[in-house]
Amino acid sequence: MTALLEVQDLKVAYGKIEAVKGISFSVEAGQVVTLIGTNGAGKTTTLRTLSGLLKPSGGRILFDGKPLNGTPAHKIVALGLAHSPEGRHIFPRLSITENLQLGAFLRKDVEGIQKDIQRAYELFPILGERRKQAAGTLSGGEQQMLAMGRALMSQPKLLMLDEPSMGLSPIMMQKIMATIAELKAQGTTILLVEQNAQAALSLADQGHVMEVGKIVVSGTGSDLLTDESVRKAYLGED
Ligand SMILES: Nc1ncnc2c1ncn2[C@@H]1O[C@H](COP(=O)(O)OP(=O)(O)O)[C@@H](O)[C@H]1O
Ligand SMILES: [Mg+2]
């Protein structure tokens, strides 16, 4: 069986500066795979390339058995790859419901969309309670919930989350991580980028540590949690 996502020797450059220098990893259906690493390692660049917002300068991306070679971003969404971006980028003036509807912009099944909006409200009850409010009135953690809910509205085969816990209080961070665990339990396949290595590795089936555009260590989540170099560099131990 081939993996749902197969990344082979991927390279991405901004002009002459190579931000991703030939990385390879895969995501099997049903898995949570995490990319961790310090600021500037190339994690966001990787996700933006997978969703078609940046063009690779080398390597191959296979998604659901198909090569993504210059496939435009909206087609990639249609193929089943959704992206909850770093910084969330919700539409602050639109209501919560409208933000969720936008996540379903490629779908025509009105009833199905309605059902999935209800599902988002079940997953995040606070969004249901405030459904008519402008999204800009939500707290950072609630906006993160909305960004995740919106990404799920395209019924993705693979959900990519870029730094969902960024800037959140410890309690809100725990809530977000618990939701990711719940999505995993429901069978959602997730590629998770996180600065919070401890939380991400605790959830992940597989993890990859990125440093300046390369993957330097790979292993199961529990392997990496006990790996001495990972503990020193990313889990704040000496
Ligand atoms: N739009 C851009 N133009 C030029 N360089 C960029 C741009 N975005 C990111 N970079 C550079 O690419 C490298 C990787 O950045 P990024 O993918 O955002 O890392 P991470 O998400 O791991 O923090 C960094 O050196 C960053 O400065
Ligand atoms: Mg980033």
JSON list of C-alpha atoms in Angstrom, two decimals, residues 84 88-92 94-101 103 120-121 124 126-128 130-131 133-153 176:
[
{"chain": "A", "resi": 84, "resn": "SER", "atom": "CA", "xyz": [-5.18, 25.42, 8.49]},
{"chain": "A", "resi": 88, "resn": "ARG", "atom": "CA", "xyz": [-5.18, 31.21, 11.38]},
{"chain": "A", "resi": 89, "resn": "HIS", "atom": "CA", "xyz": [-6.32, 33.79, 8.76]},
{"chain": "A", "resi": 90, "resn": "ILE", "atom": "CA", "xyz": [-9.98, 33.64, 9.58]},
{"chain": "A", "resi": 91, "resn": "PHE", "atom": "CA", "xyz": [-12.22, 36.34, 8.09]},
{"chain": "A", "resi": 92, "resn": "PRO", "atom": "CA", "xyz": [-12.77, 38.67, 11.07]},
{"chain": "A", "resi": 94, "resn": "LEU", "atom": "CA", "xyz": [-17.69, 37.43, 8.66]},
{"chain": "A", "resi": 95, "resn": "SER", "atom": "CA", "xyz": [-19.69, 35.37, 11.10]},
{"chain": "A", "resi": 96, "resn": "ILE", "atom": "CA", "xyz": [-18.50, 32.04, 12.40]},
{"chain": "A", "resi": 97, "resn": "THR", "atom": "CA", "xyz": [-21.05, 30.24, 10.22]},
{"chain": "A", "resi": 98, "resn": "GLU", "atom": "CA", "xyz": [-19.93, 32.20, 7.15]},
{"chain": "A", "resi": 99, "resn": "ASN", "atom": "CA", "xyz": [-16.29, 31.34, 7.85]},
{"chain": "A", "resi": 100, "resn": "LEU", "atom": "CA", "xyz": [-17.21, 27.66, 8.02]},
{"chain": "A", "resi": 101, "resn": "GLN", "atom": "CA", "xyz": [-19.24, 27.91, 4.81]},
{"chain": "A", "resi": 103, "resn": "GLY", "atom": "CA", "xyz": [-14.29, 26.21, 3.95]},
{"chain": "A", "resi": 120, "resn": "ALA", "atom": "CA", "xyz": [-17.95, 21.50, 13.69]},
{"chain": "A", "resi": 121, "resn": "TYR", "atom": "CA", "xyz": [-20.28, 22.84, 16.41]},
{"chain": "A", "resi": 124, "resn": "PHE", "atom": "CA", "xyz": [-16.23, 23.05, 19.17]},
{"chain": "A", "resi": 126, "resn": "ILE", "atom": "CA", "xyz": [-18.26, 27.51, 21.68]},
{"chain": "A", "resi": 127, "resn": "LEU", "atom": "CA", "xyz": [-18.42, 28.09, 17.92]},
{"chain": "A", "resi": 128, "resn": "GLY", "atom": "CA", "xyz": [-22.01, 26.91, 17.87]},
{"chain": "A", "resi": 130, "resn": "ARG", "atom": "CA", "xyz": [-21.48, 32.19, 18.91]},
{"chain": "A", "resi": 131, "resn": "ARG", "atom": "CA", "xyz": [-22.31, 31.15, 15.35]},
{"chain": "A", "resi": 133, "resn": "GLN", "atom": "CA", "xyz": [-20.95, 36.62, 15.85]},
{"chain": "A", "resi": 134, "resn": "ALA", "atom": "CA", "xyz": [-18.18, 38.18, 13.78]},
{"chain": "A", "resi": 135, "resn": "ALA", "atom": "CA", "xyz": [-15.21, 35.84, 13.90]},
{"chain": "A", "resi": 136, "resn": "GLY", "atom": "CA", "xyz": [-12.96, 38.76, 14.88]},
{"chain": "A", "resi": 137, "resn": "THR", "atom": "CA", "xyz": [-14.64, 38.82, 18.31]},
{"chain": "A", "resi": 138, "resn": "LEU", "atom": "CA", "xyz": [-13.33, 35.34, 19.15]},
{"chain": "A", "resi": 139, "resn": "SER", "atom": "CA", "xyz": [-10.28, 34.79, 21.36]},
{"chain": "A", "resi": 140, "resn": "GLY", "atom": "CA", "xyz": [-7.08, 33.45, 19.81]},
{"chain": "A", "resi": 141, "resn": "GLY", "atom": "CA", "xyz": [-7.86, 29.90, 20.84]},
{"chain": "A", "resi": 142, "resn": "GLU", "atom": "CA", "xyz": [-11.41, 30.14, 19.53]},
{"chain": "A", "resi": 143, "resn": "GLN", "atom": "CA", "xyz": [-10.12, 31.53, 16.23]},
{"chain": "A", "resi": 144, "resn": "GLN", "atom": "CA", "xyz": [-7.83, 28.49, 16.07]},
{"chain": "A", "resi": 145, "resn": "MET", "atom": "CA", "xyz": [-10.86, 26.25, 16.55]},
{"chain": "A", "resi": 146, "resn": "LEU", "atom": "CA", "xyz": [-12.59, 28.10, 13.72]},
{"chain": "A", "resi": 147, "resn": "ALA", "atom": "CA", "xyz": [-9.57, 27.74, 11.43]},
{"chain": "A", "resi": 148, "resn": "MET", "atom": "CA", "xyz": [-9.53, 23.99, 12.10]},
{"chain": "A", "resi": 149, "resn": "GLY", "atom": "CA", "xyz": [-13.29, 23.73, 11.67]},
{"chain": "A", "resi": 150, "resn": "ARG", "atom": "CA", "xyz": [-13.08, 25.62, 8.39]},
{"chain": "A", "resi": 151, "resn": "ALA", "atom": "CA", "xyz": [-10.33, 23.34, 7.08]},
{"chain": "A", "resi": 152, "resn": "LEU", "atom": "CA", "xyz": [-12.45, 20.30, 7.96]},
{"chain": "A", "resi": 153, "resn": "MET", "atom": "CA", "xyz": [-15.36, 21.69, 5.91]},
{"chain": "A", "resi": 176, "resn": "ILE", "atom": "CA", "xyz": [-6.60, 22.37, 21.03]}
]
